[in-house]
């Protein structure tokens, strides 16, 4: 007796959905059955959207954020932004969290990662030369290093500060300290140490 | 100043992913960025799989389970299955949980729902006539009503039992009682009541 199973196209769909991050067998099956039972039009629309996005989306040639068809991204294409202020982040996905805090009006620069010799990621694998070039083209600018506060992020910030030291720019690093709304009891020792080091006069 | 935003095709992809059940804004954004950063081939393959499944998948004309291109499903197409045993379930998605328990070797019948006047679902909206026809074609068969044990499921089981009463078949209902591995302390009153009613001699 052959066991009752989903048709081959459904099994293929489940396998493909399961590749998505954080989606397991049960979740993939649930999605697939939802598409077949309630969402056939949604399935067609999602297929078109996936194809459209991977065909059109490129990296902004200036900053490395997401853009379309080789054009500039919204920020680099906006003449009203402050082009004397660069915010350097690791990944394109770090841009929108900063943008959403609503206080930054400058331009971004996505490195494409952080220096991590253990993972084989060296400075030349990152978009560092392009950053230096942009800084040279905007003498007197400020470069805010908004890379992560882990070991690799600190190493990347130090490396970039060295590279930028001879260029006509100021270099700053985003503050490290207590996250908003957190009690001291929940903070780890390194966070507290950095919060003390970075104290400001009132 | 225009806020930095994802390109239009990425926003469309996020909106489409968000339509999936249980996927919110953050989850959809995470999936979309994963497809763009690490899974462009996965995106193309998923698009093809979605299109392939919605184009090919149909209902089995015998039992209502998933099948392809109007053909019979695996179970209905299998002559080694016991065609004198029908397991009646509400939805096609109820078939595989039963199949996976490994003891059922008969055929299935998917009603397509359960009688629920409040939701406007009446017996004529379900695949009841097709079930009666199948039973008439297999005199002496047993019909196992494996619909849910909620109020609508019970109403559906009673209705089907009435309809099947005059046909040459036996009708049974799956047992209700304690789920495997559960302690008495966690059982609700109705489950315990039904477990007592359904007690079996040892």
PDB file of N, CA and C in Angstrom, chain B residues 23-59:
ATOM      1  N   UNK B  23       2.334  35.589   9.824  1.00  0.00           N
ATOM      2  CA  UNK B  23       3.519  36.384   9.495  1.00  0.00           C
ATOM      3  C   UNK B  23       3.173  37.862   9.662  1.00  0.00           C
ATOM      4  N   UNK B  24       3.890  38.564  10.536  1.00  0.00           N
ATOM      5  CA  UNK B  24       3.646  39.986  10.758  1.00  0.00           C
ATOM      6  C   UNK B  24       4.628  40.844   9.979  1.00  0.00           C
ATOM      7  N   UNK B  25       4.635  42.137  10.268  1.00  0.00           N
ATOM      8  CA  UNK B  25       5.497  43.074   9.531  1.00  0.00           C
ATOM      9  C   UNK B  25       6.971  42.708   9.677  1.00  0.00           C
ATOM     10  N   UNK B  26       7.382  42.405  10.932  1.00  0.00           N
ATOM     11  CA  UNK B  26       8.792  42.105  11.167  1.00  0.00           C
ATOM     12  C   UNK B  26       9.203  40.809  10.474  1.00  0.00           C
ATOM     13  N   UNK B  27       8.354  39.805  10.583  1.00  0.00           N
ATOM     14  CA  UNK B  27       8.658  38.514   9.950  1.00  0.00           C
ATOM     15  C   UNK B  27       8.743  38.650   8.441  1.00  0.00           C
ATOM     16  N   UNK B  28       7.798  39.392   7.860  1.00  0.00           N
ATOM     17  CA  UNK B  28       7.788  39.570   6.402  1.00  0.00           C
ATOM     18  C   UNK B  28       9.049  40.303   5.950  1.00  0.00           C
ATOM     19  N   UNK B  29       9.445  41.328   6.714  1.00  0.00           N
ATOM     20  CA  UNK B  29      10.660  42.073   6.368  1.00  0.00           C
ATOM     21  C   UNK B  29      11.880  41.156   6.447  1.00  0.00           C
ATOM     22  N   UNK B  30      11.899  40.313   7.495  1.00  0.00           N
ATOM     23  CA  UNK B  30      13.024  39.401   7.673  1.00  0.00           C
ATOM     24  C   UNK B  30      13.116  38.422   6.496  1.00  0.00           C
ATOM     25  N   UNK B  31      11.973  37.849   6.101  1.00  0.00           N
ATOM     26  CA  UNK B  31      11.961  36.925   4.961  1.00  0.00           C
ATOM     27  C   UNK B  31      12.449  37.637   3.690  1.00  0.00           C
ATOM     28  N   UNK B  32      11.910  38.841   3.446  1.00  0.00           N
ATOM     29  CA  UNK B  32      12.241  39.558   2.204  1.00  0.00           C
ATOM     30  C   UNK B  32      13.740  39.855   2.145  1.00  0.00           C
ATOM     31  N   UNK B  33      14.308  40.330   3.272  1.00  0.00           N
ATOM     32  CA  UNK B  33      15.732  40.662   3.278  1.00  0.00           C
ATOM     33  C   UNK B  33      16.577  39.404   3.128  1.00  0.00           C
ATOM     34  N   UNK B  34      16.106  38.296   3.710  1.00  0.00           N
ATOM     35  CA  UNK B  34      16.838  37.042   3.543  1.00  0.00           C
ATOM     36  C   UNK B  34      16.863  36.632   2.070  1.00  0.00           C
ATOM     37  N   UNK B  35      15.701  36.746   1.412  1.00  0.00           N
ATOM     38  CA  UNK B  35      15.659  36.392  -0.014  1.00  0.00           C
ATOM     39  C   UNK B  35      16.628  37.270  -0.804  1.00  0.00           C
ATOM     40  N   UNK B  36      16.702  38.569  -0.477  1.00  0.00           N
ATOM     41  CA  UNK B  36      17.535  39.479  -1.260  1.00  0.00           C
ATOM     42  C   UNK B  36      19.011  39.316  -0.923  1.00  0.00           C
ATOM     43  N   UNK B  37      19.314  39.012   0.360  1.00  0.00           N
ATOM     44  CA  UNK B  37      20.734  38.972   0.754  1.00  0.00           C
ATOM     45  C   UNK B  37      21.359  37.598   0.589  1.00  0.00           C
ATOM     46  N   UNK B  38      20.583  36.552   0.888  1.00  0.00           N
ATOM     47  CA  UNK B  38      21.195  35.218   0.869  1.00  0.00           C
ATOM     48  C   UNK B  38      20.486  34.229  -0.040  1.00  0.00           C
ATOM     49  N   UNK B  39      19.272  34.564  -0.471  1.00  0.00           N
ATOM     50  CA  UNK B  39      18.481  33.510  -1.113  1.00  0.00           C
ATOM     51  C   UNK B  39      17.866  33.895  -2.444  1.00  0.00           C
ATOM     52  N   UNK B  40      18.626  34.559  -3.313  1.00  0.00           N
ATOM     53  CA  UNK B  40      18.002  34.937  -4.597  1.00  0.00           C
ATOM     54  C   UNK B  40      17.604  33.715  -5.411  1.00  0.00           C
ATOM     55  N   UNK B  41      18.445  32.665  -5.373  1.00  0.00           N
ATOM     56  CA  UNK B  41      18.057  31.441  -6.079  1.00  0.00           C
ATOM     57  C   UNK B  41      16.864  30.787  -5.399  1.00  0.00           C
ATOM     58  N   UNK B  42      16.836  30.861  -4.048  1.00  0.00           N
ATOM     59  CA  UNK B  42      15.689  30.324  -3.325  1.00  0.00           C
ATOM     60  C   UNK B  42      14.416  31.080  -3.698  1.00  0.00           C
ATOM     61  N   UNK B  43      14.543  32.388  -3.892  1.00  0.00           N
ATOM     62  CA  UNK B  43      13.372  33.193  -4.251  1.00  0.00           C
ATOM     63  C   UNK B  43      12.832  32.761  -5.604  1.00  0.00           C
ATOM     64  N   UNK B  44      13.742  32.572  -6.565  1.00  0.00           N
ATOM     65  CA  UNK B  44      13.286  32.141  -7.894  1.00  0.00           C
ATOM     66  C   UNK B  44      12.640  30.764  -7.813  1.00  0.00           C
ATOM     67  N   UNK B  45      13.258  29.852  -7.019  1.00  0.00           N
ATOM     68  CA  UNK B  45      12.715  28.495  -6.913  1.00  0.00           C
ATOM     69  C   UNK B  45      11.363  28.509  -6.216  1.00  0.00           C
ATOM     70  N   UNK B  46      11.211  29.348  -5.178  1.00  0.00           N
ATOM     71  CA  UNK B  46       9.927  29.418  -4.482  1.00  0.00           C
ATOM     72  C   UNK B  46       8.855  30.004  -5.396  1.00  0.00           C
ATOM     73  N   UNK B  47       9.227  31.018  -6.184  1.00  0.00           N
ATOM     74  CA  UNK B  47       8.260  31.604  -7.121  1.00  0.00           C
ATOM     75  C   UNK B  47       7.766  30.536  -8.091  1.00  0.00           C
ATOM     76  N   UNK B  48       8.706  29.728  -8.609  1.00  0.00           N
ATOM     77  CA  UNK B  48       8.318  28.677  -9.553  1.00  0.00           C
ATOM     78  C   UNK B  48       7.459  27.623  -8.864  1.00  0.00           C
ATOM     79  N   UNK B  49       7.803  27.271  -7.612  1.00  0.00           N
ATOM     80  CA  UNK B  49       7.056  26.242  -6.886  1.00  0.00           C
ATOM     81  C   UNK B  49       5.632  26.706  -6.578  1.00  0.00           C
ATOM     82  N   UNK B  50       5.486  27.982  -6.198  1.00  0.00           N
ATOM     83  CA  UNK B  50       4.151  28.535  -5.926  1.00  0.00           C
ATOM     84  C   UNK B  50       3.303  28.474  -7.191  1.00  0.00           C
ATOM     85  N   UNK B  51       3.881  28.951  -8.291  1.00  0.00           N
ATOM     86  CA  UNK B  51       3.143  28.969  -9.548  1.00  0.00           C
ATOM     87  C   UNK B  51       2.802  27.545  -9.974  1.00  0.00           C
ATOM     88  N   UNK B  52       3.791  26.636  -9.852  1.00  0.00           N
ATOM     89  CA  UNK B  52       3.568  25.240 -10.239  1.00  0.00           C
ATOM     90  C   UNK B  52       2.463  24.598  -9.438  1.00  0.00           C
ATOM     91  N   UNK B  53       2.456  24.846  -8.114  1.00  0.00           N
ATOM     92  CA  UNK B  53       1.464  24.202  -7.260  1.00  0.00           C
ATOM     93  C   UNK B  53       0.062  24.739  -7.544  1.00  0.00           C
ATOM     94  N   UNK B  54      -0.099  26.064  -7.625  1.00  0.00           N
ATOM     95  CA  UNK B  54      -1.462  26.571  -7.835  1.00  0.00           C
ATOM     96  C   UNK B  54      -1.965  26.227  -9.233  1.00  0.00           C
ATOM     97  N   UNK B  55      -1.060  26.064 -10.187  1.00  0.00           N
ATOM     98  CA  UNK B  55      -1.510  25.670 -11.518  1.00  0.00           C
ATOM     99  C   UNK B  55      -1.919  24.204 -11.563  1.00  0.00           C
ATOM    100  N   UNK B  56      -1.182  23.328 -10.855  1.00  0.00           N
ATOM    101  CA  UNK B  56      -1.381  21.887 -11.038  1.00  0.00           C
ATOM    102  C   UNK B  56      -2.361  21.285 -10.037  1.00  0.00           C
ATOM    103  N   UNK B  57      -2.421  21.826  -8.813  1.00  0.00           N
ATOM    104  CA  UNK B  57      -3.144  21.108  -7.770  1.00  0.00           C
ATOM    105  C   UNK B  57      -4.654  21.247  -7.936  1.00  0.00           C
ATOM    106  N   UNK B  58      -5.339  20.107  -7.900  1.00  0.00           N
ATOM    107  CA  UNK B  58      -6.798  20.062  -8.002  1.00  0.00           C
ATOM    108  C   UNK B  58      -7.317  19.181  -6.877  1.00  0.00           C
ATOM    109  N   UNK B  59      -8.632  19.044  -6.784  1.00  0.00           N
ATOM    110  CA  UNK B  59      -9.219  18.133  -5.802  1.00  0.00           C
ATOM    111  C   UNK B  59      -9.374  16.763  -6.444  1.00  0.00           C
TER     112      UNK B  59
END
